[in-house]
CSV table of N, CA and C in Angstrom, one decimal:
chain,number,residue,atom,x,y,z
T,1,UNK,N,275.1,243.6,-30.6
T,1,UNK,CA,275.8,244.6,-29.9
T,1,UNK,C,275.8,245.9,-30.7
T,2,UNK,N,275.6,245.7,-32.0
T,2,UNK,CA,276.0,247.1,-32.9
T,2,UNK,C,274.6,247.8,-32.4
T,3,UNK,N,273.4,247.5,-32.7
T,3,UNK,CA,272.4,248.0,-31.8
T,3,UNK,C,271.9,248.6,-30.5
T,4,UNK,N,272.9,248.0,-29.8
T,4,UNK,CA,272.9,248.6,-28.7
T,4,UNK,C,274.1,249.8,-28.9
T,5,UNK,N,275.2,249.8,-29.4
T,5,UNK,CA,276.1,251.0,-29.6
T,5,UNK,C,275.3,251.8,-30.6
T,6,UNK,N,274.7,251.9,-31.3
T,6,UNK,CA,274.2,252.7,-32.4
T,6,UNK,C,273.6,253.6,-31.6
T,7,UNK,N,272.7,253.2,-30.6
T,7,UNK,CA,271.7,253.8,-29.6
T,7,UNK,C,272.5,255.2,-28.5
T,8,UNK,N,274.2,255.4,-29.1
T,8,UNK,CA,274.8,255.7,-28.0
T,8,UNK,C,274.6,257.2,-29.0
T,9,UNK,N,273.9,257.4,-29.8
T,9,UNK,CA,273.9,258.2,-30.9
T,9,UNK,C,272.7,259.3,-30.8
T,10,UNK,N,272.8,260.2,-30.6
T,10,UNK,CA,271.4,260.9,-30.8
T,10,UNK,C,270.8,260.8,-32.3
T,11,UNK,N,271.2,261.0,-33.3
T,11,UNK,CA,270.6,260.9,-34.7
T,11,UNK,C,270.4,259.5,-34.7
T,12,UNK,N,270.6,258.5,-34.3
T,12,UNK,CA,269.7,257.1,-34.3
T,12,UNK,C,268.4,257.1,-33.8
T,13,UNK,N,268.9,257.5,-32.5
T,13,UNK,CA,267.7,257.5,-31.5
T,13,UNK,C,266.4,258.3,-32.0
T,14,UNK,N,266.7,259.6,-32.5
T,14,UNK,CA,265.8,260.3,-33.3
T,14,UNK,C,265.4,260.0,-34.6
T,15,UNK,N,266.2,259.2,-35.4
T,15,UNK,CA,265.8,258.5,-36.6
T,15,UNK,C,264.2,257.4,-36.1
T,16,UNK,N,264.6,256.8,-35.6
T,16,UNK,CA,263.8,255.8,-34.8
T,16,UNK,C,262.7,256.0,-34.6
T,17,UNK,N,262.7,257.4,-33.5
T,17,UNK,CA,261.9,257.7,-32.6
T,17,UNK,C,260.3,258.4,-33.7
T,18,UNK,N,261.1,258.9,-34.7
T,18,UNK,CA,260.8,259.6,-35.7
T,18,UNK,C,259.8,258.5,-36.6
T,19,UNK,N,260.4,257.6,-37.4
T,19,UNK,CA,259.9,256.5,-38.1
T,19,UNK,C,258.8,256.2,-37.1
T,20,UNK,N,259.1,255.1,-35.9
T,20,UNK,CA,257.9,254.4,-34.8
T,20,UNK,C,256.4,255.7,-34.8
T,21,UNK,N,256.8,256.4,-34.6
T,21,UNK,CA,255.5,258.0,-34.3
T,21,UNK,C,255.1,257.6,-36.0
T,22,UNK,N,255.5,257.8,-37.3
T,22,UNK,CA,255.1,257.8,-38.3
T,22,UNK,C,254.2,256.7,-38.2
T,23,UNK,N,254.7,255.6,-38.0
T,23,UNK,CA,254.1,254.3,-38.6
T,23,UNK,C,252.9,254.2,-37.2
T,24,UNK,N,252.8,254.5,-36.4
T,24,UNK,CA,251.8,254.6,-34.6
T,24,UNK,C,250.9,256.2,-35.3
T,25,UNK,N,250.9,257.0,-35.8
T,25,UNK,CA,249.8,257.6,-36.9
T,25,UNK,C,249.3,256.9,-37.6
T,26,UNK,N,250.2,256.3,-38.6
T,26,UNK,CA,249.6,255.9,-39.7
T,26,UNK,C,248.2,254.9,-39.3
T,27,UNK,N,249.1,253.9,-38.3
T,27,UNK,CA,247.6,253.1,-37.6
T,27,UNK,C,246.7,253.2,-36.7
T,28,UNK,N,247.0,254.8,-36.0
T,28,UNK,CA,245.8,254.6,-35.6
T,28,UNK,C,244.4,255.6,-36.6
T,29,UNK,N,245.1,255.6,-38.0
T,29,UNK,CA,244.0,256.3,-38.5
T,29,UNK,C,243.6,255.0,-39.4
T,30,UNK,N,243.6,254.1,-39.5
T,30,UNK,CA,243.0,252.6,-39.9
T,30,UNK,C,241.2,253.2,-39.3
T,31,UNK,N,240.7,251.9,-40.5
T,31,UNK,CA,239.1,252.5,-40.1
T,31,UNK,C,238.5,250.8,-39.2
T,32,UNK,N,237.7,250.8,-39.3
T,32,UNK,CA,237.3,249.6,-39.0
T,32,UNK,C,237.5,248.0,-40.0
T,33,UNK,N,237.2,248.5,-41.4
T,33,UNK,CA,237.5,247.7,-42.6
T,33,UNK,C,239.1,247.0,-42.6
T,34,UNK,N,239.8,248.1,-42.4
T,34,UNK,CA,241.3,247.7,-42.6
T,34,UNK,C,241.5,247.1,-41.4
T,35,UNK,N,240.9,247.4,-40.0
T,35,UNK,CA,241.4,246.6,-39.0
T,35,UNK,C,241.3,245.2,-39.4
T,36,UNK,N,239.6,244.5,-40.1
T,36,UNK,CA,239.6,243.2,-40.1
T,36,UNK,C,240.3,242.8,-41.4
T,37,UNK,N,240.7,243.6,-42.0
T,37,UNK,CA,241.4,243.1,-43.2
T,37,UNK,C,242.8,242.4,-42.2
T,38,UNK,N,243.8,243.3,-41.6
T,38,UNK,CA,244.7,243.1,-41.1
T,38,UNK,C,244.7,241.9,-39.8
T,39,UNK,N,243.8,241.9,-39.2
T,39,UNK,CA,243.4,240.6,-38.4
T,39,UNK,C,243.4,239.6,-39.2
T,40,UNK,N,242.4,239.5,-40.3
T,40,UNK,CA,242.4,238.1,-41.5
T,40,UNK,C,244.1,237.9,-41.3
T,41,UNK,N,244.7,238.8,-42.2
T,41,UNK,CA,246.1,238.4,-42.6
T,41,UNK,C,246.7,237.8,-41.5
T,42,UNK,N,246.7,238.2,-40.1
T,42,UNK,CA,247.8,238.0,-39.0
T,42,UNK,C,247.3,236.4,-38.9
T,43,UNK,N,245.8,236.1,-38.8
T,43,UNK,CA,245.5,235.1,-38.3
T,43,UNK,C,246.2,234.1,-39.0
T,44,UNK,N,245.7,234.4,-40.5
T,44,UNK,CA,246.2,233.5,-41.6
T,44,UNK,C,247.9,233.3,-41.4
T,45,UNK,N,248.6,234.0,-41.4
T,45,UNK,CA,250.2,234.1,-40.6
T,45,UNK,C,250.7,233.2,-40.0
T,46,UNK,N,249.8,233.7,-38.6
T,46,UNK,CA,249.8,232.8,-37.5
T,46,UNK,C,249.8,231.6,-38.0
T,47,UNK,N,248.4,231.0,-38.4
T,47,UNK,CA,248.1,229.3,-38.2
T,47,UNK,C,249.2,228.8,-39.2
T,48,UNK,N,250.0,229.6,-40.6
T,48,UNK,CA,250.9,228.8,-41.2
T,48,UNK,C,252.2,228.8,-40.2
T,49,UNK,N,252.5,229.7,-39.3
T,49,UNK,CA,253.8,229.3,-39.0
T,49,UNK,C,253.8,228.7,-37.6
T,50,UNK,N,252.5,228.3,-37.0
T,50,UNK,CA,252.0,227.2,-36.2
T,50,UNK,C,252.2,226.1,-36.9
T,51,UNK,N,251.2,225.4,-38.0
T,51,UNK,CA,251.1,224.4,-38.9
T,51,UNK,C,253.0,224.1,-39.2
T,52,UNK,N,253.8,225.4,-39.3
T,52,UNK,CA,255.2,224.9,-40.0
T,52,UNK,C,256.0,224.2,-38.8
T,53,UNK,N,255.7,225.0,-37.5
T,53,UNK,CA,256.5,224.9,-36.2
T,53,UNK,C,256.3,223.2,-36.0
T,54,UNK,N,254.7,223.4,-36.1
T,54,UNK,CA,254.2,222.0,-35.7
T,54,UNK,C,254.4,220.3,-36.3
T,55,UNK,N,255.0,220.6,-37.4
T,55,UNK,CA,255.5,219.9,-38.7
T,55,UNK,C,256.8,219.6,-38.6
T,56,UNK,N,257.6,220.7,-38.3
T,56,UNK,CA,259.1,220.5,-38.4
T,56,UNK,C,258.7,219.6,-37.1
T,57,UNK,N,258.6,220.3,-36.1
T,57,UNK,CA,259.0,219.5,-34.7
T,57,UNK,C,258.9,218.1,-34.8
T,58,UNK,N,257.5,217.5,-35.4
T,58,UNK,CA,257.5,215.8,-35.7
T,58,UNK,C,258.4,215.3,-36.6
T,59,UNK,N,258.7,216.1,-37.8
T,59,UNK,CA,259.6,215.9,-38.8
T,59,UNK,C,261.0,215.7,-37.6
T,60,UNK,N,261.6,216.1,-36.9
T,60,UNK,CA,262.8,216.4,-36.1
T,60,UNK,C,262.7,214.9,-35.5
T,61,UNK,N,261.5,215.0,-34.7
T,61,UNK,CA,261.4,213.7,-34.3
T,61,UNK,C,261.4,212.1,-34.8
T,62,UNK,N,260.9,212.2,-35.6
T,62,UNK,CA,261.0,211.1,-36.6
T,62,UNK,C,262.5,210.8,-37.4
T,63,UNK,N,263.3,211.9,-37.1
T,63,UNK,CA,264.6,211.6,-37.5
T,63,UNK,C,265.7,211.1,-36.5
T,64,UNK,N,265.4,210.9,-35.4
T,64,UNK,CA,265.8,210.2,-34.0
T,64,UNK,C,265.6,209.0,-34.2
């Protein structure tokens, strides 16, 4: 809820609005190199917190 009230704010909304445009520059001047760098990382991400999801859930199961 505070999030949603914060929003009732014009200097939030512009804080925000402000930061998102910074960080939406920043990437779209990425070159090709850093794209695959950043893909490696997400993939690698991904498959651990697949592998974790995938583990706890049988772990959960096996405790029934």
């Amino acid at each position: 809820h505070l999030f949603y009230y914060s929003f009732r704010f014009n200097w939030v909304k512009a804080f925000l609005n402000k930061r998102i445009n910074a960080i939406l520059d920043k990437a779209t001047a990425f070159d090709s190199e850093k794209h695959k760098e950043l893909r490696e990382r997400s993939e690698k991400v991904v498959s651990e917190v697949l592998a974790n999801i995938h583990s706890e859930k049988y772990k959960q199961i096996g405790d029934l």
